[in-house]
mmCIF file with all atom_site columns, N, CA and C in Angstrom:
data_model
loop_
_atom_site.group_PDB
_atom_site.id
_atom_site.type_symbol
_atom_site.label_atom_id
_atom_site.label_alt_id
_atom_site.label_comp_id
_atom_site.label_asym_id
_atom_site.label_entity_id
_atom_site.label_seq_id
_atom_site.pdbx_PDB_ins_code
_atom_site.Cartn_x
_atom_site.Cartn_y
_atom_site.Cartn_z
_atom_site.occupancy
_atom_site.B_iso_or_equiv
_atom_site.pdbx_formal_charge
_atom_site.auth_seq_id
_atom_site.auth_comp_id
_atom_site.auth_asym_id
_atom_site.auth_atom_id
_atom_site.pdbx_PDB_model_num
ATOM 1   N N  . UNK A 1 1  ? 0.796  -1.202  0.000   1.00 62.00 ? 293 UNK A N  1
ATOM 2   C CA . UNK A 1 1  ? 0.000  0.000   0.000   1.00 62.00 ? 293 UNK A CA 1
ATOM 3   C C  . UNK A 1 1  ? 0.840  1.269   0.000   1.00 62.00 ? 293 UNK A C  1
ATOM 4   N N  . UNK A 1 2  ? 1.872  1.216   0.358   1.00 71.00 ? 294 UNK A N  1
ATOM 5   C CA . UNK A 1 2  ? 2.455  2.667   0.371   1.00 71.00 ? 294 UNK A CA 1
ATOM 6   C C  . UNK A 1 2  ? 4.249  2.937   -0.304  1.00 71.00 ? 294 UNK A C  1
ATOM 7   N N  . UNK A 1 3  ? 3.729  1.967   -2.103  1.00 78.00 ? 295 UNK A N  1
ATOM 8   C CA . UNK A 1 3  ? 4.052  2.079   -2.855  1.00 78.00 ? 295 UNK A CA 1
ATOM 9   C C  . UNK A 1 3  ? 5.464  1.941   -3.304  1.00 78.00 ? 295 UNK A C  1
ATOM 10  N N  . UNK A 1 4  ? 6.104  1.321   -1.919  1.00 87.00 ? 296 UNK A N  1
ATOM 11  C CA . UNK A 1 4  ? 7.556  0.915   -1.905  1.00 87.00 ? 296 UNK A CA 1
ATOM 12  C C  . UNK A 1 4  ? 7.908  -0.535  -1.542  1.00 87.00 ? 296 UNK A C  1
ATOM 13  N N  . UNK A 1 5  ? 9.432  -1.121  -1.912  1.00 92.00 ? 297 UNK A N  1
ATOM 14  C CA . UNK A 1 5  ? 8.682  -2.596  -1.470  1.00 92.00 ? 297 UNK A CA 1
ATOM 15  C C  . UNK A 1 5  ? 9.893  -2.876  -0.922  1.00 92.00 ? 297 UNK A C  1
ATOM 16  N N  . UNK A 1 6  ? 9.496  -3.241  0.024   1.00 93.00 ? 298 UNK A N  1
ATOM 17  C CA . UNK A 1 6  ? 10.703 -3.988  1.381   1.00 93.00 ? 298 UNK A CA 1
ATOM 18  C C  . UNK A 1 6  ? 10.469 -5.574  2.225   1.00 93.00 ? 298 UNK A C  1
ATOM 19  N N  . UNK A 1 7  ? 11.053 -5.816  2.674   1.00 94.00 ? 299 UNK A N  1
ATOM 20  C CA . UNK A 1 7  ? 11.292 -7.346  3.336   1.00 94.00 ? 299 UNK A CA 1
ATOM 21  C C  . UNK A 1 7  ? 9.641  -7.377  3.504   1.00 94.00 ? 299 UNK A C  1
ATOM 22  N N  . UNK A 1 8  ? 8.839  -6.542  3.526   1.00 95.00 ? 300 UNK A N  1
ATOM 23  C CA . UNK A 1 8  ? 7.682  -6.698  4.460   1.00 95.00 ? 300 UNK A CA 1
ATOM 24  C C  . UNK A 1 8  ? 6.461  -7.563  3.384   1.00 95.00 ? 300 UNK A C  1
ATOM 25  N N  . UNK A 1 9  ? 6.864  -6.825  2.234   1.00 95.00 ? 301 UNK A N  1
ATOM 26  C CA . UNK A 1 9  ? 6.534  -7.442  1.182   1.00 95.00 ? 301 UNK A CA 1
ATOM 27  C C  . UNK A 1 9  ? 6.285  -8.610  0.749   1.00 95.00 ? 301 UNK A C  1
ATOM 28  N N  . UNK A 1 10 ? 8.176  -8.694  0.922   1.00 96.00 ? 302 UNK A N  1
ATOM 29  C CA . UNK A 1 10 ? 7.964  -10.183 0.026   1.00 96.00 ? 302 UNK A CA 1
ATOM 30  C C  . UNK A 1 10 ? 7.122  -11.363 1.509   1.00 96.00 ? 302 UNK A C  1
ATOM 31  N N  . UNK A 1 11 ? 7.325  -10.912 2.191   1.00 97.00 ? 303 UNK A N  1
ATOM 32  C CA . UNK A 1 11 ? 6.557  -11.813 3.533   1.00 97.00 ? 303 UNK A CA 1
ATOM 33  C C  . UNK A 1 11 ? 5.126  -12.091 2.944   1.00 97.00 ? 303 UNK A C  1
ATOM 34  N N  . UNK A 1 12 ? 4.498  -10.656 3.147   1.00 96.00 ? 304 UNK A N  1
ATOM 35  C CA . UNK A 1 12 ? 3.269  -11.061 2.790   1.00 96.00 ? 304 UNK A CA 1
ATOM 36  C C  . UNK A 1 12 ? 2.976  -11.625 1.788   1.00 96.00 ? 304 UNK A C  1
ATOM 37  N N  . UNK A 1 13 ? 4.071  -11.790 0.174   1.00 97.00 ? 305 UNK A N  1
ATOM 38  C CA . UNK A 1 13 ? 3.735  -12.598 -0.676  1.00 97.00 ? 305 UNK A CA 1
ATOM 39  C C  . UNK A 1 13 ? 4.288  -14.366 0.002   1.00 97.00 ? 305 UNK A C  1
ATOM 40  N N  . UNK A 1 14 ? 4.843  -14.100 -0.029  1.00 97.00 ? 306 UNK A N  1
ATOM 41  C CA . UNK A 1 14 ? 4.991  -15.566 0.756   1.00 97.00 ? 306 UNK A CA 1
ATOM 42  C C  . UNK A 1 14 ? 3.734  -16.122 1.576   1.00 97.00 ? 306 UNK A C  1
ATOM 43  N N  . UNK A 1 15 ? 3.250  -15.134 2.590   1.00 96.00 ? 307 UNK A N  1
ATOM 44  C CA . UNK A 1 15 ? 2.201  -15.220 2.923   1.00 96.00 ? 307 UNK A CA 1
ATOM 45  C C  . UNK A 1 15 ? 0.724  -16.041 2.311   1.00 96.00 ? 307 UNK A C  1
ATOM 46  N N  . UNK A 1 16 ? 0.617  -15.367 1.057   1.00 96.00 ? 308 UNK A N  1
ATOM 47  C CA . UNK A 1 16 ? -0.144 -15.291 0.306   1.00 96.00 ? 308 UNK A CA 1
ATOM 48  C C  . UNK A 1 16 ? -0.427 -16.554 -0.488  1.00 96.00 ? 308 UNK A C  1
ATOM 49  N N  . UNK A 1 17 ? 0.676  -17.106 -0.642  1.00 96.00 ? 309 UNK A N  1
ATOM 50  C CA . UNK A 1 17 ? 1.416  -18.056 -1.881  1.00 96.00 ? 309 UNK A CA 1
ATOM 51  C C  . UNK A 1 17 ? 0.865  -19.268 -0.640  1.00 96.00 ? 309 UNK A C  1
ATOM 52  N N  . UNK A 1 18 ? 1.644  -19.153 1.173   1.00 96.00 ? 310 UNK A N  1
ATOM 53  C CA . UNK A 1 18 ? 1.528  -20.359 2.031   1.00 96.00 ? 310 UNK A CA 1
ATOM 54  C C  . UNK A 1 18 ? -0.247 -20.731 2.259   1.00 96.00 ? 310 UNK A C  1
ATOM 55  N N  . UNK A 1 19 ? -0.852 -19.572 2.139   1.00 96.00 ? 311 UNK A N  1
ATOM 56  C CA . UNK A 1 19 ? -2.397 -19.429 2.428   1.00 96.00 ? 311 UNK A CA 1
ATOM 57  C C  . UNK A 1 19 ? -2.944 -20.585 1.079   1.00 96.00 ? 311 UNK A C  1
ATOM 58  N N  . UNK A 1 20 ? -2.380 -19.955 -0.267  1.00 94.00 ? 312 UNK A N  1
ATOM 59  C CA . UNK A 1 20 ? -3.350 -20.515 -1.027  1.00 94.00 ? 312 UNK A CA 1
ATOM 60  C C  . UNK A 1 20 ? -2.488 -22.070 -1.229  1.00 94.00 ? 312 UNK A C  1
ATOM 61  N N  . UNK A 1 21 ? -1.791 -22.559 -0.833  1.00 93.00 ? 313 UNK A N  1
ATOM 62  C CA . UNK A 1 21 ? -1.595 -23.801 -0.956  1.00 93.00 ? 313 UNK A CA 1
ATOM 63  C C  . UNK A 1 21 ? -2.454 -24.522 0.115   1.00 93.00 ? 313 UNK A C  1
ATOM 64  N N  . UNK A 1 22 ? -2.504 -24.145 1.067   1.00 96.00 ? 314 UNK A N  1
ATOM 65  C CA . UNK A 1 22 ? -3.071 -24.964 2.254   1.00 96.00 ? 314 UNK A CA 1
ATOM 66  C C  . UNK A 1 22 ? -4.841 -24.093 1.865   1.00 96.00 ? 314 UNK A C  1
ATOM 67  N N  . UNK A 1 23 ? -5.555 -23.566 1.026   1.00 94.00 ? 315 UNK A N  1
ATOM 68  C CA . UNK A 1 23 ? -6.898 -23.265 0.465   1.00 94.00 ? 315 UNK A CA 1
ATOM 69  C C  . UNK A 1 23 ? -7.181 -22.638 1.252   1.00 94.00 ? 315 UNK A C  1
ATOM 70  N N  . UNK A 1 24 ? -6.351 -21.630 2.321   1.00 95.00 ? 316 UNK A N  1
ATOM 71  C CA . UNK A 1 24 ? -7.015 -20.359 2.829   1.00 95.00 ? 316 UNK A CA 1
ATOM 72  C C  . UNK A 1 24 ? -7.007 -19.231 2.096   1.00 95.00 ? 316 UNK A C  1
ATOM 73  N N  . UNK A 1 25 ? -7.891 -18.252 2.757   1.00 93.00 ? 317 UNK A N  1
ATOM 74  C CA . UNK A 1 25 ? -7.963 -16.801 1.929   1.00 93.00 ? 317 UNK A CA 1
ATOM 75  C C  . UNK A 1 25 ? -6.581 -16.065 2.121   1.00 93.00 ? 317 UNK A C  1
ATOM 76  N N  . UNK A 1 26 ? -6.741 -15.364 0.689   1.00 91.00 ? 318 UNK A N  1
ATOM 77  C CA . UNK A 1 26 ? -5.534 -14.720 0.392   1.00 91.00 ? 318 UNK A CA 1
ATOM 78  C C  . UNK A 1 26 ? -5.111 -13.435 1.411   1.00 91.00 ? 318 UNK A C  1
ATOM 79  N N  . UNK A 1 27 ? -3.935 -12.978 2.110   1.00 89.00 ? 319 UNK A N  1
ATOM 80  C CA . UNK A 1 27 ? -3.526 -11.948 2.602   1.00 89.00 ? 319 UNK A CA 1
ATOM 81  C C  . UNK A 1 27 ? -3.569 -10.628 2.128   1.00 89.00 ? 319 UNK A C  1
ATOM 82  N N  . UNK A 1 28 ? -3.537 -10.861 0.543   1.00 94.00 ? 320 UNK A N  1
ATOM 83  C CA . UNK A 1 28 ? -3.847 -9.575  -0.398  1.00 94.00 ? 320 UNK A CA 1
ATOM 84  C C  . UNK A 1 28 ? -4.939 -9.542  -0.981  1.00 94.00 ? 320 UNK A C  1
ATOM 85  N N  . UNK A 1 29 ? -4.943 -8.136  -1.007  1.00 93.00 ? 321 UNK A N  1
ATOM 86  C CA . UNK A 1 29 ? -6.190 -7.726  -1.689  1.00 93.00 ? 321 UNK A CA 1
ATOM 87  C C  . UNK A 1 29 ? -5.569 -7.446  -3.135  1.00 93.00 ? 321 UNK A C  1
ATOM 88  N N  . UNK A 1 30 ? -6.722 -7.632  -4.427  1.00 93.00 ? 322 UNK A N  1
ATOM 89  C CA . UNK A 1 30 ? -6.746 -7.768  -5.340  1.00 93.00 ? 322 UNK A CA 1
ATOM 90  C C  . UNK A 1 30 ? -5.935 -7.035  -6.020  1.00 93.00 ? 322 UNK A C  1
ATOM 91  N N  . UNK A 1 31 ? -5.888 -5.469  -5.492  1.00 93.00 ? 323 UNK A N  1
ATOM 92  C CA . UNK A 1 31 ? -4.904 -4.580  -6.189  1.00 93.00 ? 323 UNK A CA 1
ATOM 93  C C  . UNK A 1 31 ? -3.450 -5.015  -5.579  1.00 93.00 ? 323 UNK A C  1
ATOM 94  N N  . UNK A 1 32 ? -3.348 -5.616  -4.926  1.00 93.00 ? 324 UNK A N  1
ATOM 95  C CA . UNK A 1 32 ? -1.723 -5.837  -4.190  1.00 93.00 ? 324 UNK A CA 1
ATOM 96  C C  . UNK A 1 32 ? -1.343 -7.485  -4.761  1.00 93.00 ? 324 UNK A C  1
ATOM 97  N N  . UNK A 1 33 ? -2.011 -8.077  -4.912  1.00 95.00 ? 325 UNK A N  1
ATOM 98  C CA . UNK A 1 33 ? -1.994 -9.299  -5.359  1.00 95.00 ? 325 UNK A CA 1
ATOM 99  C C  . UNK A 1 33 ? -1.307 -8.914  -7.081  1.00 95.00 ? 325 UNK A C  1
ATOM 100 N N  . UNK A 1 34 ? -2.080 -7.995  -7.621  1.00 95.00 ? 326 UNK A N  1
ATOM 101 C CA . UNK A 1 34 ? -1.829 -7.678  -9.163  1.00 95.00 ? 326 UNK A CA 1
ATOM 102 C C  . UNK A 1 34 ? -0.130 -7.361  -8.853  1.00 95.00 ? 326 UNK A C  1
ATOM 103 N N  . UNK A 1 35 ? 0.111  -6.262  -8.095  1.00 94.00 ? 327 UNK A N  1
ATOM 104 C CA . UNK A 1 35 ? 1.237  -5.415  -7.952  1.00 94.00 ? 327 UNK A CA 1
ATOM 105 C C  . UNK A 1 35 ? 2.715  -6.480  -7.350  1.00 94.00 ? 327 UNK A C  1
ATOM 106 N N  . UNK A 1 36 ? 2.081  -7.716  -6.907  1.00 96.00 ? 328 UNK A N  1
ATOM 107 C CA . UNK A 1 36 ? 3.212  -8.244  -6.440  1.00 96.00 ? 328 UNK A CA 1
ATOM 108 C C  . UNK A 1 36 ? 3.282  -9.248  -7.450  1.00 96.00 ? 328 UNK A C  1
ATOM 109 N N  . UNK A 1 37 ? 2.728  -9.909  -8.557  1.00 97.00 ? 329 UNK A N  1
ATOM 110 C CA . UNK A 1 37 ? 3.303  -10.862 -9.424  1.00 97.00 ? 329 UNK A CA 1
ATOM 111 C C  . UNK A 1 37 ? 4.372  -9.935  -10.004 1.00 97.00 ? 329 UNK A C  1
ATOM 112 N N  . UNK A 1 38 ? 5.634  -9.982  -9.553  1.00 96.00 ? 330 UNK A N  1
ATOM 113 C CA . UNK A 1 38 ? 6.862  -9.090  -10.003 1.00 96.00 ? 330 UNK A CA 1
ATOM 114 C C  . UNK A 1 38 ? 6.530  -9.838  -11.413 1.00 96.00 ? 330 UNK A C  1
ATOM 115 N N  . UNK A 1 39 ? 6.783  -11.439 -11.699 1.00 96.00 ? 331 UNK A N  1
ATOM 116 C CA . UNK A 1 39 ? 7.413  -12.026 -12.973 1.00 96.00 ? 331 UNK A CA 1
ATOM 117 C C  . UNK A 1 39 ? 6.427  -11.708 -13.946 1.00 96.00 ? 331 UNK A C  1
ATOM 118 N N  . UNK A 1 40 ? 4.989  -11.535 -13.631 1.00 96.00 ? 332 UNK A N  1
ATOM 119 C CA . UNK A 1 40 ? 4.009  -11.999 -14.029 1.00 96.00 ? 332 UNK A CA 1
ATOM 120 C C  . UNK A 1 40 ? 3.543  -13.223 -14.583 1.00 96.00 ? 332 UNK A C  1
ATOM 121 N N  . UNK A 1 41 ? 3.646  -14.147 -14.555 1.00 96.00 ? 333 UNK A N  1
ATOM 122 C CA . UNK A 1 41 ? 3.268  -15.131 -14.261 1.00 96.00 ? 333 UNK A CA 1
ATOM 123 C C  . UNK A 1 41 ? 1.583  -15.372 -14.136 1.00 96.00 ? 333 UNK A C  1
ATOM 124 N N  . UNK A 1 42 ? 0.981  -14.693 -13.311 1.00 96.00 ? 334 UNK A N  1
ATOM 125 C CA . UNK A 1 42 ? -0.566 -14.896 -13.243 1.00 96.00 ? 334 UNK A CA 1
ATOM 126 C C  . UNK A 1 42 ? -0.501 -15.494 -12.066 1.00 96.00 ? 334 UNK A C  1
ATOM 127 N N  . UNK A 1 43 ? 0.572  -15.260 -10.812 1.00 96.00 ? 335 UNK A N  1
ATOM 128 C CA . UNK A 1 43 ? 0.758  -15.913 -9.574  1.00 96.00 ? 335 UNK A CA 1
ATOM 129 C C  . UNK A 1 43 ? 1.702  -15.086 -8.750  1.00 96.00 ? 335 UNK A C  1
ATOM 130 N N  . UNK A 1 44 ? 0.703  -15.085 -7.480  1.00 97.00 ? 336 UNK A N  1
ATOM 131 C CA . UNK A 1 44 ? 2.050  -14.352 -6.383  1.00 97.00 ? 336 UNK A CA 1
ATOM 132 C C  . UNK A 1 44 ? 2.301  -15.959 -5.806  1.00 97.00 ? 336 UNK A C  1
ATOM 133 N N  . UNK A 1 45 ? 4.090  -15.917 -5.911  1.00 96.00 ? 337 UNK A N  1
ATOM 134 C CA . UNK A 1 45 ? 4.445  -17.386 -5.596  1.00 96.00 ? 337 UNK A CA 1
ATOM 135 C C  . UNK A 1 45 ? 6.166  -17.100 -4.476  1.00 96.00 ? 337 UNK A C  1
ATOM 136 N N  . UNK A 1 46 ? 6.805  -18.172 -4.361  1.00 97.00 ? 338 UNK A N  1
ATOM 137 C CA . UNK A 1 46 ? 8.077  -17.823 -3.885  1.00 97.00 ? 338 UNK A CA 1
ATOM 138 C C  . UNK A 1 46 ? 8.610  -16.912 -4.933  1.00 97.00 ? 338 UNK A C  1
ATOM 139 N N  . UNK A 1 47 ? 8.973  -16.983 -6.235  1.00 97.00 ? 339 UNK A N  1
ATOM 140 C CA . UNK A 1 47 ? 9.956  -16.512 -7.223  1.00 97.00 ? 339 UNK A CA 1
ATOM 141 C C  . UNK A 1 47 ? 9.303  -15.038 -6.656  1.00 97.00 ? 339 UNK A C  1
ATOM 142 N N  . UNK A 1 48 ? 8.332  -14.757 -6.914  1.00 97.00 ? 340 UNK A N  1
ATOM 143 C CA . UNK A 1 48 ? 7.933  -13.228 -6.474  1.00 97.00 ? 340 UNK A CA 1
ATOM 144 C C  . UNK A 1 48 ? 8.569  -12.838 -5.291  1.00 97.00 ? 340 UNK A C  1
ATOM 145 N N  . UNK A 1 49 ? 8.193  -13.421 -4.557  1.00 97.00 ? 341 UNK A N  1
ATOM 146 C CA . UNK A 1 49 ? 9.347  -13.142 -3.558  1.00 97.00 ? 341 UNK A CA 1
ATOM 147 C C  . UNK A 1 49 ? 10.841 -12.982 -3.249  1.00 97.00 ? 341 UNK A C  1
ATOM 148 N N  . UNK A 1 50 ? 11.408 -13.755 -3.489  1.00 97.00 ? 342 UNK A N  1
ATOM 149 C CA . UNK A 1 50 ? 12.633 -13.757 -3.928  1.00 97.00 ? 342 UNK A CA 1
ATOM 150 C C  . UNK A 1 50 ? 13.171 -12.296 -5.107  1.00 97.00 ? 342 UNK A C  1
ATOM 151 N N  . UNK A 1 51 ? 12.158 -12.129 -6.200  1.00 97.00 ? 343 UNK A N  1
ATOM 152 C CA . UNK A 1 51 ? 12.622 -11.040 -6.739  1.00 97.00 ? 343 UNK A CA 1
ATOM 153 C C  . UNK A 1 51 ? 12.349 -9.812  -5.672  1.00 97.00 ? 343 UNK A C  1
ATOM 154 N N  . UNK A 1 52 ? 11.235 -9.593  -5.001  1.00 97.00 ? 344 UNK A N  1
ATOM 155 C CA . UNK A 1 52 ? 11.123 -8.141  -4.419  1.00 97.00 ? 344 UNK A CA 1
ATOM 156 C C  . UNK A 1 52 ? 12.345 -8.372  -3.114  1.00 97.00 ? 344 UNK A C  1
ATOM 157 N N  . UNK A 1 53 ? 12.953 -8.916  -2.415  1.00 97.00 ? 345 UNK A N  1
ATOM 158 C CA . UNK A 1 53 ? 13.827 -9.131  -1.689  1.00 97.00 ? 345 UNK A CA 1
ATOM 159 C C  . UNK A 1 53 ? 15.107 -9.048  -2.736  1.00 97.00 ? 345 UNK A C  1
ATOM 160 N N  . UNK A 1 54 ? 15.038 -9.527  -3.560  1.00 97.00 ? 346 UNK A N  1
ATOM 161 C CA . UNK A 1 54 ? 16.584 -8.796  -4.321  1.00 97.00 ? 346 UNK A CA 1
ATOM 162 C C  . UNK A 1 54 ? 16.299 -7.271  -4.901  1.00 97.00 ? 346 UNK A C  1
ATOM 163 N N  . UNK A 1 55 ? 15.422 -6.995  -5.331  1.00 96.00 ? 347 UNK A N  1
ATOM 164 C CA . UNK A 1 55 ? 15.130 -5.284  -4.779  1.00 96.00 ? 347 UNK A CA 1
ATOM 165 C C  . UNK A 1 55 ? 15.328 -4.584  -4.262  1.00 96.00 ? 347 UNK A C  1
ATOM 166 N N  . UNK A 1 56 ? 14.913 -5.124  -3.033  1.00 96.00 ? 348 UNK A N  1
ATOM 167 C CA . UNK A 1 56 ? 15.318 -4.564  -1.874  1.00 96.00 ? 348 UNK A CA 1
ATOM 168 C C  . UNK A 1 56 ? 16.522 -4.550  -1.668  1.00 96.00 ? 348 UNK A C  1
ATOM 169 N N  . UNK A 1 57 ? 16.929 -5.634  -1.210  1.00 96.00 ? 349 UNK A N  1
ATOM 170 C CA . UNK A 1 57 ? 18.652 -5.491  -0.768  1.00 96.00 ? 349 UNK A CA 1
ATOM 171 C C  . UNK A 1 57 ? 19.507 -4.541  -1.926  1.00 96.00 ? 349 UNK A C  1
ATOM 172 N N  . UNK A 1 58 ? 18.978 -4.648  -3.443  1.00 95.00 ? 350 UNK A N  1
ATOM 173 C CA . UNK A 1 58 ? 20.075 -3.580  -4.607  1.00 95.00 ? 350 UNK A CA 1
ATOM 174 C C  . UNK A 1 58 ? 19.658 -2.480  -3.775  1.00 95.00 ? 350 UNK A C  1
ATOM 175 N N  . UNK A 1 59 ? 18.459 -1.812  -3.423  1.00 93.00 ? 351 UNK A N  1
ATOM 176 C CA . UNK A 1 59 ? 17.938 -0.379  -3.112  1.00 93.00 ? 351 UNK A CA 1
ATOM 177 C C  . UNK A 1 59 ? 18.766 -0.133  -1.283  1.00 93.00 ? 351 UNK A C  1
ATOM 178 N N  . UNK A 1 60 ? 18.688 -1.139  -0.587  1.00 94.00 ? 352 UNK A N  1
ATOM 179 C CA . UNK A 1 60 ? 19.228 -0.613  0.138   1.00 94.00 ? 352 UNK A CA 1
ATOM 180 C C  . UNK A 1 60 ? 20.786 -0.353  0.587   1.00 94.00 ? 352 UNK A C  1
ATOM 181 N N  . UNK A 1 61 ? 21.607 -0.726  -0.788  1.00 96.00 ? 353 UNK A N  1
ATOM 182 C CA . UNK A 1 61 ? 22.614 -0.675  -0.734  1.00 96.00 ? 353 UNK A CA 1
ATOM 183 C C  . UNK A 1 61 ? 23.455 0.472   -1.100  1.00 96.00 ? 353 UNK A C  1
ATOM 184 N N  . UNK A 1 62 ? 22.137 1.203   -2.109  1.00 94.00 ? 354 UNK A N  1
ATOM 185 C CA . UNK A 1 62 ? 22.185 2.385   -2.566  1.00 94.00 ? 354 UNK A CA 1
ATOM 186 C C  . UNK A 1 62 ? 22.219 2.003   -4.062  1.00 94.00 ? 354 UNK A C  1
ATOM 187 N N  . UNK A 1 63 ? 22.087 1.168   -4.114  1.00 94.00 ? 355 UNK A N  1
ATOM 188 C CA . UNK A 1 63 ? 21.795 0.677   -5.888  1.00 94.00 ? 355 UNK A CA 1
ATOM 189 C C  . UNK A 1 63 ? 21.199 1.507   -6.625  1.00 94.00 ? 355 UNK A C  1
ATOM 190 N N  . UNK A 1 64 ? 20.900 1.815   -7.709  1.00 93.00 ? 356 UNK A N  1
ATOM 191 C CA . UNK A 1 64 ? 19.956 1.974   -9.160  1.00 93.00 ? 356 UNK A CA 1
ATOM 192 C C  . UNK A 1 64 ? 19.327 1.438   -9.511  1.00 93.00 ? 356 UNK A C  1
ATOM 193 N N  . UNK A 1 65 ? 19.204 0.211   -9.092  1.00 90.00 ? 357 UNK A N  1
ATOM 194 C CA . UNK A 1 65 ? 18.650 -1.268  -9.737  1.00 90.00 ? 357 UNK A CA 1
ATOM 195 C C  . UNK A 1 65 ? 17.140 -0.424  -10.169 1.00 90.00 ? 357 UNK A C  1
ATOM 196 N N  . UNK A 1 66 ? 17.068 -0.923  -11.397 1.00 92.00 ? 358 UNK A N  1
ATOM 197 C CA . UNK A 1 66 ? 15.480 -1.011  -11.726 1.00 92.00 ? 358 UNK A CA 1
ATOM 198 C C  . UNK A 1 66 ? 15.069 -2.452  -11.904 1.00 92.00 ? 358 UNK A C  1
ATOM 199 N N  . UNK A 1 67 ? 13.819 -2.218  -12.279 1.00 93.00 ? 359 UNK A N  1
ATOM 200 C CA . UNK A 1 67 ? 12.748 -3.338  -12.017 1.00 93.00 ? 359 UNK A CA 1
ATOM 201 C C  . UNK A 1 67 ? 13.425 -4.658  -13.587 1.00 93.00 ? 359 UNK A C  1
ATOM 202 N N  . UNK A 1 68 ? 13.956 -3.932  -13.540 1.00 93.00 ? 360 UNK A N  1
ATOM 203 C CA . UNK A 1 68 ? 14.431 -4.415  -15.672 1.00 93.00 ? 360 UNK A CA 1
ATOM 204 C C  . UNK A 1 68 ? 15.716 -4.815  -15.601 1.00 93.00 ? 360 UNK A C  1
ATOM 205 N N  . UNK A 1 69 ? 16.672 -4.683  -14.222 1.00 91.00 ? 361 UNK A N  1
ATOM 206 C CA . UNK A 1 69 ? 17.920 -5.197  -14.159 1.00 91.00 ? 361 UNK A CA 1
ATOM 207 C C  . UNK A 1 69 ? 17.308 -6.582  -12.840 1.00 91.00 ? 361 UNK A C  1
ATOM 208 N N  . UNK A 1 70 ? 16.719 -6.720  -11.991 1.00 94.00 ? 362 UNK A N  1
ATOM 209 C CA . UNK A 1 70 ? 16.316 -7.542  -11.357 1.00 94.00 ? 362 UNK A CA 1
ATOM 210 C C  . UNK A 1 70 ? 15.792 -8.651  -12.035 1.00 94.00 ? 362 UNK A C  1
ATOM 211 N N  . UNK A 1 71 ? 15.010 -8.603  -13.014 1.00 93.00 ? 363 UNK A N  1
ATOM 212 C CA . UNK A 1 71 ? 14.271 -9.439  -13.701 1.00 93.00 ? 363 UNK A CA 1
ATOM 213 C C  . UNK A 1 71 ? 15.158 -10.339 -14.754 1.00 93.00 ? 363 UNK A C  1
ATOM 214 N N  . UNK A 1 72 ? 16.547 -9.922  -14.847 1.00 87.00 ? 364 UNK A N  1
ATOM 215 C CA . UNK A 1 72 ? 17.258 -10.321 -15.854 1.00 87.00 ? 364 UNK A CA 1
ATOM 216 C C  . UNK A 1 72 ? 17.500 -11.949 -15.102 1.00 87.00 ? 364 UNK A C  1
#
């Protein structure tokens, strides 16, 4: 929700991903669910995760990283 993405993130996609394997309701809501399939794929899964956590760590290192060097 507040348009930046940190460890907290990829949790809740993880979150999200542990819910719908075991057929509970999702942690995200529909617009955050869209915003976190980093790969797109048509799934918030581990790999989503894993990419917004390497995000993070380029950004907090003081990186440049864009969304287009992560994905490589």
């Amino acid at each position: 929700e507040n348009e930046t993405i940190d460890a907290n993130d990829a949790y809740l996609a993880l979150r999200h991903y542990a819910a719908g394997s075991v057929g509970s309701a999702s942690v995200l809501s529909d617009r955050n669910r869209c915003a976190a399939d980093i790969n797109g794929n048509g799934k918030v899964d581990a790999d989503d995760a894993y990419l917004m956590l390497k995000y993070y760590a380029a950004k907090s290192v003081g990186s440049d990283a864009q969304w287009s060097d992560i994905l490589q």
